[in-house]
């Protein structure tokens, strides 16, 4: 909380330089200040959220999130219709952020206070390392965006943003939610190696079964979607190369994210901090070099190459618990490749518009589901039975 407050004060004192550097304008400056202020406000949500996540009580955690999203969109639509433009976003973020906080304490009561206990000091080392990792993540991603904004054109940034956003949408929806649920599970099972091994392998199987077909499908169908989707033709073709490599990055990172979560949950934050340091250094070394060689497409190539360090992550997790990485993902990967081959061969022959593209995608999805049910039938039946076991 204190860290985010000092960050907010720092931004206020350096506001003039930041506004001038990025040429934000008055409305942009107000939006920037509100977003930084909301980072400070978000610290009030942290403990109620963690308490619910620790109890694996996500049905309550989603309530304030839904309320915030509803208020944000309600205020935004109303103010945009009144012609406020960017200021509409500013007020929508501010109002939804402030109104949402009480609902976190309503679903997860916790008395706010400032103090230090001896027991909490024992966890300070873990917390500092965990927060240091988040700071490095900001340097790796957000500061890189600032750097790119100074060396690339707005059009090139748009291509990168389009490719990255579409490549990672499934990652954020699936992997982020899986890691929230499994963190507490891994932590509780860390002394039971057999159960921890099973939990890791099931997580890898579920994530790969969900992510692999989506991302391989995006890589193959993206040229057709851009060609036939209204107003996309002639606009987003330059982003397709980056979309391919960002998708490959997301595919590998979806598995790496699970493994990093295992290390964090079992108290090995020092290792993940070292990994984040490595990824940050590689990002800032590879990205400028590859931009020089390949232009804006170098950003996606760099991200893919860095994702290949998953080999190191697998090695580190295997030192914690012996598990079968390739066995866990092999069947979903095989089924995804079967689907991808069908779509790759069929699309040039039959796709003429969005309707025929949708039909090919639908048939490809059915082929994937049928293949997975055939190849991994025993695994699926076992997992389904586990869901209905009464504890």
Short mmCIF file of C-alpha atoms in Angstrom, two decimals:
data_model
loop_
_atom_site.label_atom_id
_atom_site.label_comp_id
_atom_site.label_asym_id
_atom_site.label_seq_id
_atom_site.Cartn_x
_atom_site.Cartn_y
_atom_site.Cartn_z
CA UNK A 1 0.00 0.00 0.00
CA UNK A 2 2.79 2.42 0.96
CA UNK A 3 4.72 1.51 -2.18
CA UNK A 4 1.80 2.32 -4.47
CA UNK A 5 1.13 5.56 -2.55
CA UNK A 6 4.73 6.72 -3.02
CA UNK A 7 4.47 5.74 -6.68
CA UNK A 8 1.40 7.97 -6.99
CA UNK A 9 3.27 10.87 -5.34
CA UNK A 10 6.25 10.31 -7.64
CA UNK A 11 4.00 10.50 -10.69
CA UNK A 12 2.43 13.74 -9.44
CA UNK A 13 5.87 15.35 -9.02
CA UNK A 14 7.07 14.14 -12.44
CA UNK A 15 3.76 14.70 -14.20
CA UNK A 16 5.03 17.60 -16.30
CA UNK A 17 7.92 15.59 -17.72
CA UNK A 18 5.74 12.53 -18.43
CA UNK A 19 3.04 14.58 -20.17
CA UNK A 20 5.63 16.38 -22.28
CA UNK A 21 7.55 13.18 -23.11
CA UNK A 22 4.47 11.34 -24.38
CA UNK A 23 2.62 14.44 -25.64
CA UNK A 24 -0.52 13.35 -23.78
CA UNK A 25 -2.55 16.54 -23.78
CA UNK A 26 -4.80 17.70 -20.91
CA UNK A 27 -7.37 14.90 -21.22
CA UNK A 28 -4.64 12.27 -21.55
CA UNK A 29 -2.84 13.65 -18.49
CA UNK A 30 -6.01 13.41 -16.39
CA UNK A 31 -6.59 9.82 -17.52
CA UNK A 32 -2.97 8.92 -16.72
CA UNK A 33 -3.22 10.36 -13.19
CA UNK A 34 -6.46 8.51 -12.50
CA UNK A 35 -4.99 5.21 -13.68
CA UNK A 36 -1.97 5.62 -11.39
CA UNK A 37 -4.28 6.59 -8.50
CA UNK A 38 -6.28 3.41 -9.15
CA UNK A 39 -3.07 1.39 -8.74
CA UNK A 40 -2.93 2.81 -5.20
CA UNK A 41 -6.62 2.08 -4.62
CA UNK A 42 -6.17 -1.49 -5.84
CA UNK A 43 -3.95 -2.18 -2.81
CA UNK A 44 -7.10 -1.97 -0.65
CA UNK A 45 -8.56 -4.88 -2.64
CA UNK A 46 -5.52 -7.12 -2.26
CA UNK A 47 -6.10 -8.76 1.14
CA UNK A 48 -9.87 -9.40 0.72
CA UNK A 49 -9.11 -10.91 -2.70
CA UNK A 50 -6.29 -13.08 -1.34
CA UNK A 51 -8.46 -14.34 1.52
CA UNK A 52 -11.11 -15.48 -0.96
CA UNK A 53 -8.54 -17.03 -3.30
CA UNK A 54 -6.92 -18.87 -0.39
CA UNK A 55 -10.32 -20.29 0.55
CA UNK A 56 -10.95 -21.10 -3.15
CA UNK A 57 -14.12 -19.01 -2.86
CA UNK A 58 -14.20 -17.52 -6.35
CA UNK A 59 -17.99 -17.30 -6.53
CA UNK A 60 -17.77 -14.45 -4.01
CA UNK A 61 -14.68 -12.86 -5.54
CA UNK A 62 -16.42 -12.41 -8.87
CA UNK A 63 -19.25 -10.35 -7.31
CA UNK A 64 -17.31 -7.07 -6.82
CA UNK A 65 -15.60 -7.60 -10.18
CA UNK A 66 -18.96 -7.83 -11.93
CA UNK A 67 -20.20 -4.73 -10.08
CA UNK A 68 -17.08 -2.77 -11.08
CA UNK A 69 -17.42 -3.81 -14.71
CA UNK A 70 -21.12 -2.90 -14.76
CA UNK A 71 -20.54 0.54 -13.22
CA UNK A 72 -17.59 1.22 -15.52
CA UNK A 73 -19.55 0.44 -18.67
CA UNK A 74 -22.66 2.27 -17.44
CA UNK A 75 -20.74 5.47 -16.64
CA UNK A 76 -18.63 5.21 -19.80
CA UNK A 77 -21.60 4.85 -22.14
CA UNK A 78 -23.47 7.70 -20.44
CA UNK A 79 -20.52 10.11 -20.59
CA UNK A 80 -19.45 9.19 -24.12
CA UNK A 81 -23.00 9.84 -25.30
CA UNK A 82 -22.71 13.27 -23.67
CA UNK A 83 -19.57 13.89 -25.73
CA UNK A 84 -16.91 13.77 -23.00
CA UNK A 85 -14.53 11.61 -25.07
CA UNK A 86 -11.38 10.60 -23.17
CA UNK A 87 -12.69 12.25 -19.99
CA UNK A 88 -15.53 9.73 -20.13
CA UNK A 89 -12.97 6.94 -19.64
CA UNK A 90 -11.31 8.93 -16.85
CA UNK A 91 -14.53 9.27 -14.85
CA UNK A 92 -15.60 5.70 -15.60
CA UNK A 93 -12.32 4.28 -14.25
CA UNK A 94 -12.38 6.54 -11.18
CA UNK A 95 -16.02 5.98 -10.20
CA UNK A 96 -15.99 2.21 -10.76
CA UNK A 97 -12.69 1.88 -8.87
CA UNK A 98 -13.94 3.79 -5.82
CA UNK A 99 -17.43 2.26 -5.73
CA UNK A 100 -16.06 -1.28 -6.12
CA UNK A 101 -13.82 -1.26 -3.02
CA UNK A 102 -16.60 -1.55 -0.34
CA UNK A 103 -18.00 -4.63 -2.09
CA UNK A 104 -14.68 -6.46 -1.64
CA UNK A 105 -14.96 -5.94 2.12
CA UNK A 106 -18.64 -6.87 2.03
CA UNK A 107 -17.95 -10.32 0.56
CA UNK A 108 -14.66 -10.75 2.44
CA UNK A 109 -14.66 -8.71 5.69
CA UNK A 110 -11.23 -7.63 6.89
CA UNK A 111 -10.41 -4.89 9.36
CA UNK A 112 -8.05 -2.31 7.87
CA UNK A 113 -5.14 -1.43 10.12
CA UNK A 114 -1.49 -0.46 10.13
CA UNK A 115 0.93 -2.44 12.26
CA UNK A 116 3.71 -5.00 12.38
CA UNK A 117 3.63 -8.38 14.12
CA UNK A 118 6.55 -10.73 14.72
CA UNK A 119 4.73 -13.48 12.88
CA UNK A 120 4.32 -11.32 9.78
CA UNK A 121 8.03 -10.45 9.79
CA UNK A 122 8.75 -14.10 9.05
CA UNK A 123 6.86 -13.74 5.77
CA UNK A 124 8.47 -10.42 4.84
CA UNK A 125 11.29 -12.00 2.86
CA UNK A 126 8.80 -13.97 0.77
CA UNK A 127 6.65 -10.88 0.22
CA UNK A 128 9.57 -8.67 -0.80
CA UNK A 129 10.76 -11.20 -3.36
CA UNK A 130 7.23 -11.64 -4.68
CA UNK A 131 6.76 -7.88 -5.08
CA UNK A 132 10.21 -7.53 -6.63
CA UNK A 133 9.10 -10.02 -9.25
CA UNK A 134 6.06 -7.85 -10.02
CA UNK A 135 8.29 -4.78 -10.34
CA UNK A 136 10.52 -6.63 -12.80
CA UNK A 137 7.44 -7.68 -14.75
CA UNK A 138 6.56 -4.00 -15.07
CA UNK A 139 10.08 -3.21 -16.31
CA UNK A 140 9.92 -6.12 -18.74
CA UNK A 141 6.50 -5.33 -20.23
CA UNK A 142 5.26 -1.82 -19.47
CA UNK A 143 8.59 -0.01 -19.75
CA UNK A 144 9.24 -1.89 -22.97
CA UNK A 145 6.01 -0.43 -24.34
CA UNK A 146 7.31 3.04 -23.45
CA UNK A 147 10.56 2.26 -25.30
CA UNK A 148 8.69 0.97 -28.35
CA UNK A 149 6.55 4.11 -28.43
CA UNK A 150 9.69 6.17 -28.98
CA UNK A 151 11.29 4.06 -31.74
CA UNK A 152 8.29 2.73 -33.69
CA UNK A 153 5.49 4.49 -35.53
CA UNK A 154 1.90 4.50 -34.23
CA UNK A 155 0.91 2.18 -37.08
CA UNK A 156 3.60 -0.33 -36.12
CA UNK A 157 2.55 -0.14 -32.46
CA UNK A 158 -1.00 -0.79 -33.63
CA UNK A 159 0.08 -3.94 -35.48
CA UNK A 160 1.93 -5.19 -32.40
CA UNK A 161 -1.03 -4.41 -30.14
CA UNK A 162 -3.51 -6.10 -32.47
CA UNK A 163 -1.36 -9.24 -32.74
CA UNK A 164 -0.56 -9.46 -29.04
CA UNK A 165 -4.12 -8.82 -27.90
CA UNK A 166 -5.62 -11.50 -30.13
CA UNK A 167 -2.87 -14.02 -29.43
CA UNK A 168 -3.19 -13.71 -25.65
CA UNK A 169 -6.96 -13.39 -25.19
CA UNK A 170 -7.34 -17.13 -24.54
CA UNK A 171 -4.29 -17.11 -22.26
CA UNK A 172 -5.74 -14.41 -20.04
CA UNK A 173 -9.15 -16.05 -19.90
CA UNK A 174 -7.98 -19.62 -19.24
CA UNK A 175 -4.49 -19.59 -17.73
CA UNK A 176 -5.02 -16.61 -15.41
CA UNK A 177 -8.09 -18.27 -13.90
CA UNK A 178 -6.40 -21.67 -13.63
CA UNK A 179 -3.43 -20.18 -11.77
CA UNK A 180 -5.75 -18.41 -9.33
CA UNK A 181 -7.50 -21.66 -8.47
CA UNK A 182 -4.43 -23.91 -8.40
CA UNK A 183 -2.12 -21.66 -6.34
CA UNK A 184 -3.83 -22.62 -3.08
CA UNK A 185 -4.09 -26.23 -4.21
CA UNK A 186 -0.38 -26.55 -4.95
CA UNK A 187 0.48 -24.85 -1.67
CA UNK A 188 -1.61 -27.28 0.36
CA UNK A 189 -0.25 -30.30 -1.50
CA UNK A 190 3.44 -29.37 -1.39
CA UNK A 191 4.18 -31.98 1.29
CA UNK A 192 2.25 -34.67 -0.59
CA UNK A 193 4.45 -35.23 -3.65
CA UNK A 194 2.16 -37.81 -5.22
CA UNK A 195 -0.90 -35.56 -5.10
CA UNK A 196 1.13 -32.53 -6.17
CA UNK A 197 2.42 -34.47 -9.19
CA UNK A 198 -1.15 -35.39 -10.15
CA UNK A 199 -2.36 -31.79 -9.71
CA UNK A 200 0.42 -30.42 -11.94
CA UNK A 201 -0.19 -32.98 -14.67
CA UNK A 202 -3.96 -32.39 -14.62
CA UNK A 203 -3.41 -28.63 -14.85
CA UNK A 204 -1.06 -29.04 -17.82
CA UNK A 205 -3.50 -31.38 -19.53
CA UNK A 206 -6.47 -29.02 -19.04
CA UNK A 207 -4.59 -25.92 -20.16
CA UNK A 208 -3.05 -27.61 -23.21
CA UNK A 209 -6.41 -29.16 -24.17
CA UNK A 210 -7.99 -25.68 -24.04
CA UNK A 211 -5.21 -23.47 -25.41
CA UNK A 212 -3.54 -25.57 -28.12
CA UNK A 213 -6.50 -25.88 -30.52
CA UNK A 214 -7.46 -22.21 -30.08
CA UNK A 215 -3.99 -20.85 -30.83
CA UNK A 216 -3.21 -23.22 -33.69
CA UNK A 217 -6.62 -22.33 -35.09
CA UNK A 218 -5.84 -18.61 -34.82
CA UNK A 219 -2.51 -19.04 -36.62
CA UNK A 220 -4.12 -20.89 -39.55
CA UNK A 221 -7.39 -18.96 -39.89
CA UNK A 222 -6.12 -15.43 -39.16
CA UNK A 223 -5.38 -14.59 -42.84
CA UNK A 224 -8.93 -15.59 -43.81
CA UNK A 225 -10.51 -13.72 -40.88
CA UNK A 226 -8.61 -10.55 -41.81
CA UNK A 227 -9.59 -10.96 -45.47
CA UNK A 228 -13.32 -11.45 -44.90
CA UNK A 229 -14.05 -9.60 -41.64
CA UNK A 230 -15.69 -6.20 -42.36
CA UNK A 231 -13.20 -3.30 -42.46
CA UNK A 232 -10.20 -5.53 -41.60
CA UNK A 233 -9.12 -6.25 -45.17
CA UNK A 234 -6.20 -4.09 -46.22
CA UNK A 235 -5.71 -2.92 -42.63
CA UNK A 236 -4.39 -5.75 -40.44
CA UNK A 237 -2.47 -7.94 -42.93
CA UNK A 238 0.88 -6.48 -41.73
CA UNK A 239 0.08 -7.81 -38.22
CA UNK A 240 -0.28 -11.47 -39.29
CA UNK A 241 3.42 -12.32 -38.97
CA UNK A 242 3.53 -10.95 -35.42
CA UNK A 243 0.25 -12.69 -34.61
CA UNK A 244 1.83 -16.05 -35.49
CA UNK A 245 4.83 -15.60 -33.21
CA UNK A 246 2.82 -14.07 -30.37
CA UNK A 247 0.47 -17.07 -30.61
CA UNK A 248 3.41 -19.47 -30.38
CA UNK A 249 4.63 -17.48 -27.39
CA UNK A 250 1.19 -17.70 -25.74
CA UNK A 251 1.08 -21.45 -26.40
CA UNK A 252 4.38 -22.05 -24.61
CA UNK A 253 3.73 -19.44 -21.91
CA UNK A 254 0.43 -21.10 -21.01
CA UNK A 255 2.44 -24.12 -19.84
CA UNK A 256 5.25 -22.05 -18.34
CA UNK A 257 2.70 -20.07 -16.33
CA UNK A 258 1.46 -23.25 -14.65
CA UNK A 259 5.01 -24.29 -13.73
CA UNK A 260 5.96 -20.86 -12.36
CA UNK A 261 2.78 -20.99 -10.28
CA UNK A 262 3.99 -24.28 -8.79
CA UNK A 263 7.28 -22.69 -7.74
CA UNK A 264 5.52 -19.69 -6.19
CA UNK A 265 2.95 -21.83 -4.37
CA UNK A 266 5.62 -24.09 -2.86
CA UNK A 267 7.59 -21.14 -1.48
CA UNK A 268 10.31 -20.97 -4.13
CA UNK A 269 9.80 -17.31 -4.99
CA UNK A 270 13.56 -16.76 -5.04
CA UNK A 271 13.76 -19.06 -8.07
CA UNK A 272 10.91 -17.32 -9.88
CA UNK A 273 12.54 -13.96 -9.11
CA UNK A 274 15.70 -15.22 -10.82
CA UNK A 275 13.60 -16.42 -13.76
CA UNK A 276 11.92 -13.02 -14.04
CA UNK A 277 15.33 -11.33 -13.92
CA UNK A 278 16.52 -13.57 -16.75
CA UNK A 279 13.38 -12.90 -18.83
CA UNK A 280 13.69 -9.14 -18.27
CA UNK A 281 17.34 -9.11 -19.38
CA UNK A 282 16.61 -11.28 -22.43
CA UNK A 283 13.65 -9.07 -23.38
CA UNK A 284 15.73 -5.91 -23.31
CA UNK A 285 18.63 -7.58 -25.15
CA UNK A 286 16.73 -9.47 -27.86
CA UNK A 287 13.97 -6.97 -28.64
CA UNK A 288 16.14 -4.02 -29.82
CA UNK A 289 18.41 -6.35 -31.81
CA UNK A 290 15.53 -8.12 -33.54
CA UNK A 291 13.72 -4.83 -34.22
CA UNK A 292 16.91 -3.64 -35.94
CA UNK A 293 16.97 -6.85 -38.03
CA UNK A 294 13.26 -7.42 -38.72
CA UNK A 295 11.50 -4.16 -37.89
CA UNK A 296 8.43 -4.20 -35.63
CA UNK A 297 8.04 -7.96 -36.22
CA UNK A 298 11.18 -8.39 -34.12
CA UNK A 299 9.11 -7.80 -30.98
CA UNK A 300 7.06 -10.96 -31.52
CA UNK A 301 10.09 -13.00 -32.58
CA UNK A 302 11.91 -11.96 -29.39
CA UNK A 303 8.92 -12.91 -27.23
CA UNK A 304 8.80 -16.36 -28.84
CA UNK A 305 12.53 -17.00 -28.37
CA UNK A 306 12.33 -15.99 -24.71
CA UNK A 307 9.36 -18.31 -24.19
CA UNK A 308 11.62 -21.23 -25.16
CA UNK A 309 13.31 -20.88 -21.76
CA UNK A 310 10.43 -23.04 -20.50
CA UNK A 311 13.06 -25.81 -20.64
CA UNK A 312 14.71 -24.19 -17.61
CA UNK A 313 11.36 -23.85 -15.81
CA UNK A 314 10.60 -27.55 -16.36
CA UNK A 315 14.00 -28.46 -14.92
CA UNK A 316 13.42 -26.33 -11.79
CA UNK A 317 9.95 -27.78 -11.13
CA UNK A 318 11.25 -31.32 -11.59
CA UNK A 319 13.65 -30.61 -8.71
CA UNK A 320 10.58 -29.96 -6.55
CA UNK A 321 8.50 -32.92 -7.73
CA UNK A 322 9.04 -35.45 -10.49
CA UNK A 323 6.23 -35.13 -13.04
CA UNK A 324 5.57 -36.06 -16.67
CA UNK A 325 5.57 -32.84 -18.68
CA UNK A 326 5.43 -34.17 -22.24
CA UNK A 327 3.06 -37.00 -21.34
CA UNK A 328 0.62 -34.44 -19.91
CA UNK A 329 0.46 -32.36 -23.10
CA UNK A 330 1.11 -34.98 -25.79
CA UNK A 331 -2.50 -36.05 -26.44
CA UNK A 332 -3.96 -32.50 -26.67
CA UNK A 333 -1.02 -31.53 -28.90
CA UNK A 334 -1.58 -34.51 -31.22
CA UNK A 335 -5.32 -33.79 -31.50
CA UNK A 336 -4.66 -30.09 -32.12
CA UNK A 337 -2.24 -30.95 -34.94
CA UNK A 338 -4.84 -33.26 -36.52
CA UNK A 339 -7.38 -30.42 -36.41
CA UNK A 340 -4.83 -27.92 -37.72
CA UNK A 341 -3.92 -30.12 -40.69
CA UNK A 342 -7.59 -30.43 -41.66
CA UNK A 343 -8.20 -26.66 -41.47
CA UNK A 344 -4.91 -25.86 -43.24
CA UNK A 345 -5.74 -28.18 -46.16
CA UNK A 346 -9.48 -27.42 -46.37
CA UNK A 347 -9.45 -23.62 -45.98
CA UNK A 348 -7.79 -22.78 -49.35
CA UNK A 349 -10.22 -25.11 -51.13
CA UNK A 350 -13.54 -24.17 -49.56
CA UNK A 351 -13.32 -20.82 -47.72
CA UNK A 352 -14.96 -18.08 -49.80
CA UNK A 353 -16.47 -15.88 -47.09
CA UNK A 354 -17.07 -15.72 -43.33
CA UNK A 355 -19.85 -18.33 -43.53
CA UNK A 356 -17.69 -20.98 -45.20
CA UNK A 357 -14.84 -20.08 -42.85
CA UNK A 358 -17.15 -20.62 -39.89
CA UNK A 359 -18.19 -24.01 -41.28
CA UNK A 360 -14.56 -25.11 -41.69
CA UNK A 361 -13.75 -23.92 -38.16
CA UNK A 362 -16.79 -25.77 -36.80
CA UNK A 363 -15.80 -29.01 -38.54
CA UNK A 364 -12.24 -28.57 -37.29
CA UNK A 365 -13.53 -28.14 -33.74
CA UNK A 366 -15.60 -31.33 -34.04
CA UNK A 367 -12.57 -33.21 -35.35
CA UNK A 368 -10.56 -31.99 -32.36
CA UNK A 369 -13.21 -32.97 -29.82
CA UNK A 370 -13.72 -36.38 -31.45
CA UNK A 371 -9.96 -36.99 -31.61
CA UNK A 372 -9.43 -35.96 -27.99
CA UNK A 373 -12.32 -38.13 -26.78
CA UNK A 374 -10.88 -41.07 -28.73
CA UNK A 375 -7.22 -40.67 -27.79
CA UNK A 376 -7.63 -39.39 -24.22
CA UNK A 377 -10.88 -41.12 -23.33
CA UNK A 378 -9.57 -42.75 -20.15
CA UNK A 379 -8.02 -39.49 -18.94
CA UNK A 380 -11.24 -37.57 -19.54
CA UNK A 381 -13.41 -40.21 -17.86
CA UNK A 382 -11.11 -40.25 -14.83
CA UNK A 383 -11.14 -36.46 -14.55
CA UNK A 384 -14.94 -36.29 -14.87
CA UNK A 385 -15.36 -38.92 -12.16
CA UNK A 386 -13.06 -36.92 -9.87
CA UNK A 387 -15.37 -33.90 -10.22
CA UNK A 388 -18.26 -35.85 -8.78
CA UNK A 389 -16.38 -37.52 -5.94
CA UNK A 390 -17.78 -36.33 -2.64
CA UNK A 391 -15.20 -35.17 -0.19
#
